[in-house]
Coordinates of C-alpha atoms in Angstrom, one line a residue:
M990 CA -11.1 13.8 -59.4
T991 CA -13.3 15.1 -56.8
E992 CA -15.1 12.3 -56.1
E993 CA -11.5 10.7 -55.3
I994 CA -11.0 13.6 -52.8
A995 CA -14.0 13.0 -51.3
E996 CA -13.5 9.5 -50.3
K997 CA -10.0 10.2 -49.3
K998 CA -11.4 12.7 -47.0
R999 CA -14.1 10.3 -45.6
I1000 CA -11.6 7.4 -45.0
V1001 CA -9.3 10.1 -43.0
K1002 CA -12.2 11.2 -41.3
S1003 CA -13.1 7.3 -40.3
I1004 CA -9.6 6.1 -39.7
R1005 CA -9.4 9.6 -37.5
K1006 CA -12.6 8.8 -35.8
G1007 CA -11.6 5.2 -34.9
I1008 CA -8.5 6.2 -33.9
L1009 CA -10.1 8.3 -31.2
I1010 CA -12.7 6.1 -30.0
R1011 CA -10.1 3.7 -29.4
A1012 CA -7.9 6.1 -27.5
G1013 CA -11.0 7.0 -25.2
T1014 CA -12.0 3.7 -24.7
F1015 CA -8.4 3.1 -23.3
A1016 CA -8.0 6.2 -21.4
L1017 CA -11.8 5.3 -19.8
T1018 CA -10.5 1.7 -19.0
L1019 CA -6.9 2.7 -17.5
W1020 CA -9.7 5.4 -15.4
I1021 CA -11.8 2.7 -13.8
V1022 CA -8.9 0.4 -13.7
F1023 CA -6.7 2.8 -11.7
T1024 CA -9.7 4.1 -9.6
F1025 CA -11.5 0.5 -8.4
V1026 CA -8.9 -2.1 -8.8
F1027 CA -5.3 -1.0 -8.5
G1028 CA -3.4 2.4 -6.6
I1029 CA -0.4 4.1 -7.4
R1030 CA 1.6 5.7 -4.6
I1031 CA 4.9 7.0 -4.6
A1032 CA 6.8 6.2 -1.3
D1033 CA 7.7 9.6 0.5
R1034 CA 8.9 8.1 3.6
N1035 CA 10.8 5.0 5.1
D1036 CA 8.4 3.3 7.1
M1037 CA 9.2 -0.2 5.2
A1038 CA 12.3 0.4 4.7
P1039 CA 14.7 -1.6 3.5
A1040 CA 12.1 -3.5 1.7
I1041 CA 10.7 -0.3 0.6
R1042 CA 12.2 3.0 0.2
E1043 CA 11.5 6.6 -0.2
G1044 CA 10.9 7.4 -3.9
D1045 CA 9.8 3.5 -4.7
L1046 CA 6.7 3.6 -6.8
V1047 CA 3.9 1.0 -5.5
V1048 CA 1.5 -0.1 -7.4
Y1049 CA -1.5 -1.8 -4.9
Y1050 CA -4.6 -3.9 -5.3
R1051 CA -7.6 -3.1 -3.6
C1052 CA -9.3 -6.4 -4.0
G1053 CA -9.1 -9.3 -1.8
D1054 CA -8.5 -10.1 1.8
F1055 CA -5.4 -8.9 3.8
V1056 CA -3.7 -11.7 6.0
N1057 CA -0.4 -11.5 8.5
R1058 CA 2.7 -10.1 6.5
D1059 CA 1.4 -8.5 3.3
S1060 CA 2.4 -4.5 3.1
V1061 CA -0.2 -2.6 2.1
V1062 CA -0.7 0.9 2.0
Y1063 CA -3.1 2.7 4.6
E1064 CA -4.6 5.8 6.0
A1065 CA -4.2 7.0 9.6
D1066 CA -4.4 10.7 11.2
G1067 CA -5.0 11.9 7.4
N1068 CA -1.9 10.8 6.0
V1069 CA -1.1 7.9 3.7
Y1070 CA 1.3 5.1 5.0
L1071 CA 2.8 1.7 4.0
G1072 CA 3.3 -1.0 6.5
R1073 CA 3.0 -4.5 7.5
I1074 CA 0.3 -6.6 8.8
A1075 CA 1.4 -7.9 12.1
G1076 CA -1.7 -9.2 13.8
C1077 CA -5.0 -10.1 12.3
Q1078 CA -8.2 -10.1 14.4
G1079 CA -8.5 -12.1 17.9
A1080 CA -4.1 -11.2 17.7
V1081 CA -2.8 -10.6 20.5
I1082 CA 0.2 -7.8 20.4
G1083 CA 2.5 -7.0 22.7
K1084 CA 6.7 -6.4 23.8
T1085 CA 8.9 -8.0 25.8
E1086 CA 11.0 -5.9 28.3
D1087 CA 13.5 -5.3 25.9
H1088 CA 11.0 -4.5 23.3
R1089 CA 10.9 -7.5 21.3
L1090 CA 7.7 -7.9 19.3
T1091 CA 5.3 -10.6 20.7
I1092 CA 2.0 -12.0 18.7
D1093 CA -0.1 -14.5 20.7
G1094 CA 2.9 -14.6 23.3
R1095 CA 5.3 -15.8 21.3
I1096 CA 8.5 -13.7 21.0
Q1097 CA 9.3 -12.8 17.2
P1098 CA 12.4 -13.8 15.8
V1099 CA 14.4 -10.5 14.5
Q1100 CA 14.3 -10.9 11.0
P1101 CA 17.3 -9.1 8.9
G1102 CA 16.7 -5.7 7.6
L1103 CA 13.8 -5.1 10.4
G1104 CA 14.3 -3.3 13.5
I1105 CA 13.0 -4.5 17.0
Y1106 CA 9.8 -3.5 18.2
S1107 CA 11.3 -0.4 19.6
E1108 CA 9.9 3.0 20.5
T1109 CA 9.2 5.5 17.9
P1110 CA 9.2 8.9 18.3
A1111 CA 5.7 9.7 17.6
G1112 CA 4.3 6.9 20.2
D1113 CA 4.8 3.5 21.8
L1114 CA 2.5 0.6 22.8
K1115 CA 2.1 0.8 26.5
A1116 CA 0.5 -3.2 27.1
E1117 CA -0.5 -5.7 25.2
V1118 CA -2.8 -4.7 22.2
T1119 CA -5.9 -7.5 21.1
V1120 CA -6.6 -6.8 17.6
E1121 CA -10.9 -6.5 17.1
P1122 CA -12.3 -7.9 14.6
G1123 CA -12.2 -5.5 11.2
R1124 CA -9.3 -4.5 12.3
F1125 CA -5.4 -4.7 12.3
F1126 CA -2.4 -4.3 14.0
I1127 CA 0.2 -2.6 11.0
L1128 CA 3.6 -2.2 11.9
G1129 CA 6.6 -0.5 9.3
D1130 CA 9.7 -3.0 8.6
C1131 CA 12.0 -0.1 10.1
R1132 CA 10.5 -0.2 13.3
E1133 CA 12.7 3.1 14.6
E1134 CA 11.6 5.5 12.6
S1135 CA 7.9 4.4 11.4
A1136 CA 4.3 5.6 12.4
D1137 CA 2.1 3.0 12.5
S1138 CA -0.4 1.3 14.8
R1139 CA 2.0 1.7 18.4
C1140 CA 0.9 5.7 17.4
F1141 CA -2.9 5.2 15.6
G1142 CA -4.0 2.2 17.6
T1143 CA -5.2 -1.0 15.2
I1144 CA -6.3 0.3 11.7
E1145 CA -10.2 -0.7 10.3
K1146 CA -10.2 -2.4 7.2
D1147 CA -11.8 0.3 5.3
Q1148 CA -8.6 2.4 6.2
I1149 CA -6.5 -0.1 4.2
R1150 CA -6.3 1.1 0.6
G1151 CA -4.9 -1.7 -1.0
K1152 CA -2.1 -5.1 -0.6
V1153 CA 1.3 -3.7 -2.0
F1154 CA 1.3 -5.8 -5.8
L1155 CA 4.3 -4.0 -7.9
L1156 CA 7.3 -2.5 -6.5
W1157 CA 9.6 -0.7 -8.7
R1158 CA 12.8 0.7 -7.7
R1159 CA 13.0 4.6 -8.8
R1160 CA 16.2 5.6 -6.4
N1161 CA 20.1 4.7 -7.4
I1162 CA 19.3 3.0 -10.8

């Protein structure tokens, strides 16, 4: 009888050890994935409204290259922002007299839900900007409210945390 109890205790201990090893491996894998490959952020402003609204959960991919129109998470002025790449290296960004965005001299169409290239409370582009190598010109979709490259200037690639990969609406559900 004692041997049976000892055997059961050994089996239970082995099962517990296996569960702990699997749970630890799973936790370590999640930590690695969400530290080096993906990131998570809750939108705390409406810079990208209506595409991404305050309170939405954003998962972003840290690896890879960035191209025009990518939605990205980036750092500027000590804060983290969401924006859309409007110009990559070599692009000339400007505005018309009626505050319409121009890229390489071409007036960009006003898209439904996106504001025109207007002044922000924090700043405005005073002259054309040529995007330097390794830098990006980033604008928020909600042009009237967002702080973006009109305030901070062009953004270095190292300041971009990643490209928006997944969006989970958490408001009004």
